PDB file of C-alpha atoms in Angstrom:
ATOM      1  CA  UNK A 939       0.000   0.000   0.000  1.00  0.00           C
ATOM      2  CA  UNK A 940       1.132   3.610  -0.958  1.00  0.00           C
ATOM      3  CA  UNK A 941       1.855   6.251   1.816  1.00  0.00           C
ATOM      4  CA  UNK A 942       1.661   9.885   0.771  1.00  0.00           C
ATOM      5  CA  UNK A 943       4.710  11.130   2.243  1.00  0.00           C
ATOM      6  CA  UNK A 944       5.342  14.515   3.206  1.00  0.00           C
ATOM      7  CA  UNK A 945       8.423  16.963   1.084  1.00  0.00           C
ATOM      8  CA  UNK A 946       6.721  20.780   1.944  1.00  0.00           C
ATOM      9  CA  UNK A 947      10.369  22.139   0.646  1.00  0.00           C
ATOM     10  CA  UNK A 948       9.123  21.270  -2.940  1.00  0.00           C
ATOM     11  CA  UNK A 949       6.322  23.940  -2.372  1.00  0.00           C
ATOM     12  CA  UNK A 950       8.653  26.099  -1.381  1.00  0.00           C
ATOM     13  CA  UNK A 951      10.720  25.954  -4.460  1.00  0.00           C
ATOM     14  CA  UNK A 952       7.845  26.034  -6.982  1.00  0.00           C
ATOM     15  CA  UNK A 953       5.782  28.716  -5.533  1.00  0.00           C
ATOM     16  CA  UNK A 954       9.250  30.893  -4.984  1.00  0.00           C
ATOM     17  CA  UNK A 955      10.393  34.041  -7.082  1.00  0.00           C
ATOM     18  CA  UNK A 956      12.920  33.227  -9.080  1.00  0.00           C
ATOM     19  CA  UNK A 957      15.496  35.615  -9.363  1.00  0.00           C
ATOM     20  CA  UNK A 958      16.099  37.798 -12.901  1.00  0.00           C
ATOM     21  CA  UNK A 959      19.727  37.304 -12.666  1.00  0.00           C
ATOM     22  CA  UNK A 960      22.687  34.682 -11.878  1.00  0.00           C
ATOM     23  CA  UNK A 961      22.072  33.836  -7.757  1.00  0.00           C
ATOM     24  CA  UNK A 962      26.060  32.985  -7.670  1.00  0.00           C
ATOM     25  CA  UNK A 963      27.092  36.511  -8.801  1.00  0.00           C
ATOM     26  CA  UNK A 964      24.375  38.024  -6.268  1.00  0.00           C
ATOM     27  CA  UNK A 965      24.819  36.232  -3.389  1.00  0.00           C
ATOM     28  CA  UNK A 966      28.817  37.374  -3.014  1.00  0.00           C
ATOM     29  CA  UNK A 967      27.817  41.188  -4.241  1.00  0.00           C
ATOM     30  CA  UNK A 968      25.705  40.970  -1.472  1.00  0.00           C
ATOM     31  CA  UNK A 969      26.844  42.897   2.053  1.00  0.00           C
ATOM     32  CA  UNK A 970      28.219  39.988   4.078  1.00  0.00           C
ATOM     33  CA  UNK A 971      25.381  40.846   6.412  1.00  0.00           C
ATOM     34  CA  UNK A 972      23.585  39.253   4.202  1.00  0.00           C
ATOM     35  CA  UNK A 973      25.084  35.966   4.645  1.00  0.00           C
ATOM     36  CA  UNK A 974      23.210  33.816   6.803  1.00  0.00           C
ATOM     37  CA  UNK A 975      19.889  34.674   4.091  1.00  0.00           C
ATOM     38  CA  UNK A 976      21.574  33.887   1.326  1.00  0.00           C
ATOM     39  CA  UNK A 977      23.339  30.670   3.223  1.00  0.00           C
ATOM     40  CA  UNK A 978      26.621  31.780   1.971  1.00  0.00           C
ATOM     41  CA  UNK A 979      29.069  30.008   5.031  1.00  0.00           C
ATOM     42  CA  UNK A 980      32.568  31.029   3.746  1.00  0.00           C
ATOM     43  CA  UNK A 981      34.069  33.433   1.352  1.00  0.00           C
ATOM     44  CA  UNK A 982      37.649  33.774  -0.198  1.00  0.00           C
ATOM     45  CA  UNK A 983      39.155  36.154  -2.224  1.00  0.00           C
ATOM     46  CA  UNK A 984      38.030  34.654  -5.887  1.00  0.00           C
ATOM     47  CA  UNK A 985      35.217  32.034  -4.674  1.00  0.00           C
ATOM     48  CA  UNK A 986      32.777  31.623  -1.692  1.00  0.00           C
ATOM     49  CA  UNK A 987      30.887  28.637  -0.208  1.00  0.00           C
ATOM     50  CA  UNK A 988      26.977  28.420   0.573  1.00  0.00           C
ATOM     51  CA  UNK A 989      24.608  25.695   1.406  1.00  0.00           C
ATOM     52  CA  UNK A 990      22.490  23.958  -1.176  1.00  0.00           C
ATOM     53  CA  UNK A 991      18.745  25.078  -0.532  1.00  0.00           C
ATOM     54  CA  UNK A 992      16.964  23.142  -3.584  1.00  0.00           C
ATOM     55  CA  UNK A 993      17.080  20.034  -3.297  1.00  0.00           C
ATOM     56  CA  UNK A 994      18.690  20.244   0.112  1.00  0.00           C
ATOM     57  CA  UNK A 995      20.394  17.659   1.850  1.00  0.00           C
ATOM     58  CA  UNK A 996      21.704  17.950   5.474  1.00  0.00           C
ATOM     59  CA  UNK A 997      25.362  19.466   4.902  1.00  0.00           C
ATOM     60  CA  UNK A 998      25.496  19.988   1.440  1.00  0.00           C
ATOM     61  CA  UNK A 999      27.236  22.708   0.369  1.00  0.00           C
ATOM     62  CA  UNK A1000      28.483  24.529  -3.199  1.00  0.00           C
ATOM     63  CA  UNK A1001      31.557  26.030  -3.595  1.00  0.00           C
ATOM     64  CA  UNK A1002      31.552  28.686  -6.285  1.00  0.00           C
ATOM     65  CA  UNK A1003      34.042  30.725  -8.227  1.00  0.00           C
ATOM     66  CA  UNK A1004      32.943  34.475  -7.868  1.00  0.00           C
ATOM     67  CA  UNK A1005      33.820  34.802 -11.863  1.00  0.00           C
ATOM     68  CA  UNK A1006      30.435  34.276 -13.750  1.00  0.00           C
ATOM     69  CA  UNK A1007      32.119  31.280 -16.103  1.00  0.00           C
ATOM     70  CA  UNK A1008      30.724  28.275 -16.931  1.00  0.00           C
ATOM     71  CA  UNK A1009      33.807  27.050 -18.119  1.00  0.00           C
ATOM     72  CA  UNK A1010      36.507  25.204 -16.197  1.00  0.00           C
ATOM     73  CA  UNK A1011      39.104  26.924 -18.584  1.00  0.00           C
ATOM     74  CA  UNK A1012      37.728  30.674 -18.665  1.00  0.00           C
ATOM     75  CA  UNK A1013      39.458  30.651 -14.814  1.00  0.00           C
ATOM     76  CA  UNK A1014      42.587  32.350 -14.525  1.00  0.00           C
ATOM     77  CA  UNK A1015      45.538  31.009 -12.374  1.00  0.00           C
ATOM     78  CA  UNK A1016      44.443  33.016  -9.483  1.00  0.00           C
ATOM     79  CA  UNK A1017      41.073  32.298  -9.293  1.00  0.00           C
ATOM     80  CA  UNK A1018      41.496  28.726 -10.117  1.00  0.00           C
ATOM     81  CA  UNK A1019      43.650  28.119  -7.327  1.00  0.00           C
ATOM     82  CA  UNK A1020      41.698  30.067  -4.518  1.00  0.00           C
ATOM     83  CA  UNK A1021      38.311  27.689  -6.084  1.00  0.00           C
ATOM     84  CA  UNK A1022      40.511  24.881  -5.150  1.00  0.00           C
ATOM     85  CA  UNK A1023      41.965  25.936  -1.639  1.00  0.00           C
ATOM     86  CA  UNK A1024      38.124  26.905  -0.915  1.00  0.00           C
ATOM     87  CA  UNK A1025      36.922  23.393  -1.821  1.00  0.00           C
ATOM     88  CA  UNK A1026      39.616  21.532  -0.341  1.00  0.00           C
ATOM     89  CA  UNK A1027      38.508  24.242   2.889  1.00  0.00           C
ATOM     90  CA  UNK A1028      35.108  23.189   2.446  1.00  0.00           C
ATOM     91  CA  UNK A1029      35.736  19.574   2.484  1.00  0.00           C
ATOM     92  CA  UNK A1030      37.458  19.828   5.573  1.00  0.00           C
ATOM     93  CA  UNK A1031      34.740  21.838   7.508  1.00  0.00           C
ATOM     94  CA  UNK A1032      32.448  19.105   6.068  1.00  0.00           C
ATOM     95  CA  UNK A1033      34.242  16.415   7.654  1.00  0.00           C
ATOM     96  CA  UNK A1034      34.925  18.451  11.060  1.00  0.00           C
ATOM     97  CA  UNK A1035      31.127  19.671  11.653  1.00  0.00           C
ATOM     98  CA  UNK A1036      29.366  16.392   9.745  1.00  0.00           C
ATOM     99  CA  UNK A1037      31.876  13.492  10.835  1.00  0.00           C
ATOM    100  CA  UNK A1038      30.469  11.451   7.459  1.00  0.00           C
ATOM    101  CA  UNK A1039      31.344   8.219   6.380  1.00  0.00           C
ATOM    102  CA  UNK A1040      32.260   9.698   2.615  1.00  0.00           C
ATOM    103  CA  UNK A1041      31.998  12.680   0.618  1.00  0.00           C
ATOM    104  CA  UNK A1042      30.419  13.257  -2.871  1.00  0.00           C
ATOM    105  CA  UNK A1043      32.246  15.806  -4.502  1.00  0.00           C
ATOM    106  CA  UNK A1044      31.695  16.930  -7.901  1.00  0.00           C
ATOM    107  CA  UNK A1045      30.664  19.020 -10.542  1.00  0.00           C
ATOM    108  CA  UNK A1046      27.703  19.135 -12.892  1.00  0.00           C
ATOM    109  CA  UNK A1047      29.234  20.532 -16.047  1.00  0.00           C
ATOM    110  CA  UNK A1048      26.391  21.698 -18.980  1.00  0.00           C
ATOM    111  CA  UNK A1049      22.276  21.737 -18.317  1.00  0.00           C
ATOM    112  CA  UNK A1050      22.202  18.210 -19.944  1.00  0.00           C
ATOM    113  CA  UNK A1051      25.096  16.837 -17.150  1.00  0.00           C
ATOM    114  CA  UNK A1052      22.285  18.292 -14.643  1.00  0.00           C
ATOM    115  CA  UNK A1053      23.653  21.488 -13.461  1.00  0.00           C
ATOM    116  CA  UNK A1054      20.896  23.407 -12.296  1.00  0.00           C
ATOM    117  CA  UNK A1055      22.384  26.457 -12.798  1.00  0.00           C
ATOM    118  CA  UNK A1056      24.549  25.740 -16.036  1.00  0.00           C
ATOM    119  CA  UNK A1057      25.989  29.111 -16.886  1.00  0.00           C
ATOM    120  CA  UNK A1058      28.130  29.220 -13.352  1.00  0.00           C
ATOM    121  CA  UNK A1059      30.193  26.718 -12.593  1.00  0.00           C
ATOM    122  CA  UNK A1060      29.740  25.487  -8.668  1.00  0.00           C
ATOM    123  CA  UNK A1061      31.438  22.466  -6.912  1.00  0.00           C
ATOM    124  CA  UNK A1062      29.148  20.174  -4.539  1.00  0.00           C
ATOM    125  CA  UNK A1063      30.238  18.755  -1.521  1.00  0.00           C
ATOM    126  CA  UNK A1064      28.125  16.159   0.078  1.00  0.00           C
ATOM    127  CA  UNK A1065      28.126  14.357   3.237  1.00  0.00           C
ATOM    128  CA  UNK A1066      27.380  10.621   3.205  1.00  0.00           C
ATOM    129  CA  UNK A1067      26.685   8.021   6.052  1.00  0.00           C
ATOM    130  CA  UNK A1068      26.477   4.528   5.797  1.00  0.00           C
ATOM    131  CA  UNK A1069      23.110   3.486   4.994  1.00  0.00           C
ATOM    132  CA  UNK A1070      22.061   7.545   4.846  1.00  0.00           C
ATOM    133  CA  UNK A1071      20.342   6.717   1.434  1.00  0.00           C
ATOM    134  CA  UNK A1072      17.894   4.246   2.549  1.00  0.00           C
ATOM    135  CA  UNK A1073      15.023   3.135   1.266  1.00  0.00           C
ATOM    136  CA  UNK A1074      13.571   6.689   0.992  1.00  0.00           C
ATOM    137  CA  UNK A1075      14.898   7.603  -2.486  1.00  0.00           C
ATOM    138  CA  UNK A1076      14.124   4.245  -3.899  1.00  0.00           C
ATOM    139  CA  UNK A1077      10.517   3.200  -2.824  1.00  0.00           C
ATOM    140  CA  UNK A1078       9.210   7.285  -2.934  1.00  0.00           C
ATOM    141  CA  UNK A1079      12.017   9.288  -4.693  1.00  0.00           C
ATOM    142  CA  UNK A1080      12.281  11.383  -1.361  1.00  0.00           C
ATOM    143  CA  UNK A1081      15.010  11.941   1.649  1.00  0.00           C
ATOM    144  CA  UNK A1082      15.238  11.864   5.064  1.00  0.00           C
ATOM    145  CA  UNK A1083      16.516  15.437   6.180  1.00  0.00           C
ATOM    146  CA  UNK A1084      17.183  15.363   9.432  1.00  0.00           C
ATOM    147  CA  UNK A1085      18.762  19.284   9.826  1.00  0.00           C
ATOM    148  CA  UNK A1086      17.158  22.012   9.275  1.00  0.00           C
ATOM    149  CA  UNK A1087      19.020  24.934   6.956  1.00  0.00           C
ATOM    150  CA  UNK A1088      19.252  27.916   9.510  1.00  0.00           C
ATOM    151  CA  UNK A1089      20.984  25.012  12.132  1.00  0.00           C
ATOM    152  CA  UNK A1090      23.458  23.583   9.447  1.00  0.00           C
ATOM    153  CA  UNK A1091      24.378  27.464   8.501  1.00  0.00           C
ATOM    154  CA  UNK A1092      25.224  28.283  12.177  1.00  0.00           C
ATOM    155  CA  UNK A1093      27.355  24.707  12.242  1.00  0.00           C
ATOM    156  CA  UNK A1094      29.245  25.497   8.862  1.00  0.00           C
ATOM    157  CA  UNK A1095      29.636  28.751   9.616  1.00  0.00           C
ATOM    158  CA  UNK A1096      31.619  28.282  12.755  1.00  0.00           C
ATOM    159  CA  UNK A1097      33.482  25.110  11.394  1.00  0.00           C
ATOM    160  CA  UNK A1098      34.977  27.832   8.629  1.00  0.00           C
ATOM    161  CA  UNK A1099      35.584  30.496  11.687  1.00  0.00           C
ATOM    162  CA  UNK A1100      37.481  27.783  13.503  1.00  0.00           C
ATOM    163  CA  UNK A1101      39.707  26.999  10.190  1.00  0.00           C
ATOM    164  CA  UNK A1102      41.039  29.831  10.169  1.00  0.00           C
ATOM    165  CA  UNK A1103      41.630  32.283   6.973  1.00  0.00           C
TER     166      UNK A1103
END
């Protein structure tokens, strides 16, 4: 028998205003006191680091070059290396505040590889448990989130704090 399960972040993201412009170019233009809103957790010099709101999964986080590019090569030497000390930053502050099993980390490359926003390029970082994808995804295509977005900002935010600049 079928049970209607309950995913009232879907709502959320359908019903929401969708901004005119690029959300990754914004969300760093933005006064820092703008952070915690626009779940931004780090920043660096060339890239930042924000949670994942749609479809969010506890700890996930982006790390994105500040450069609107959506190609790996359009980075130059600077910026490329600062995206790469702020993932392997974020990775760490991952594995300090989250403790997971694993990590998926990767990127989404072109609208047809799934990237959701295909004209930016953006790293993910995941957080994965043993048996965290459970039956959930396969018998109802939905997850178990078990922290909410404001809670994981505050954690994140003070794992980067503690790593220092």
């Amino acid at each position: 028998m079928q049970q209607p399960l309950w995913a009232p972040w879907r709502m959320e993201f359908i019903r929401s205003e969708k901004p005119a412009g690029c959300i990754f170019c914004d969300f760093p233009a933005a006064p820092e006191a703008a952070d915690r809103g626009n779940l931004v957790v780090h920043r660096s010099a060339h890239a930042f680091t924000c949670l994942n709101r749609f479809p969010y999964n506890s700890g996930h986080v982006m790390v994105i070059p500040r450069a609107h590019v959506a190609d790996l090569g359009a980075l130059g030497p600077a910026e490329w290396a600062d995206l790469q000390e702020e993932l392997r930053r974020a990775a760490a502050v991952v594995k300090a505040v989250y403790r997971p099993d694993g990590m998926n980390v990767g990127m989404n490359l072109g609208r047809a590889a799934g990237a959701g926003i295909a004209d930016h390029l953006h790293w993910h970082v995941v957080p994965r448990w043993i048996g965290d994808n459970n039956f959930m995804p396969v018998l109802a295509d939905n997850r178990v989130v078990v922290e909410a977005l404001d809670e994981a900002w505050q954690r994140l935010h003070a794992g980067f704090a503690a790593l220092g600049p």
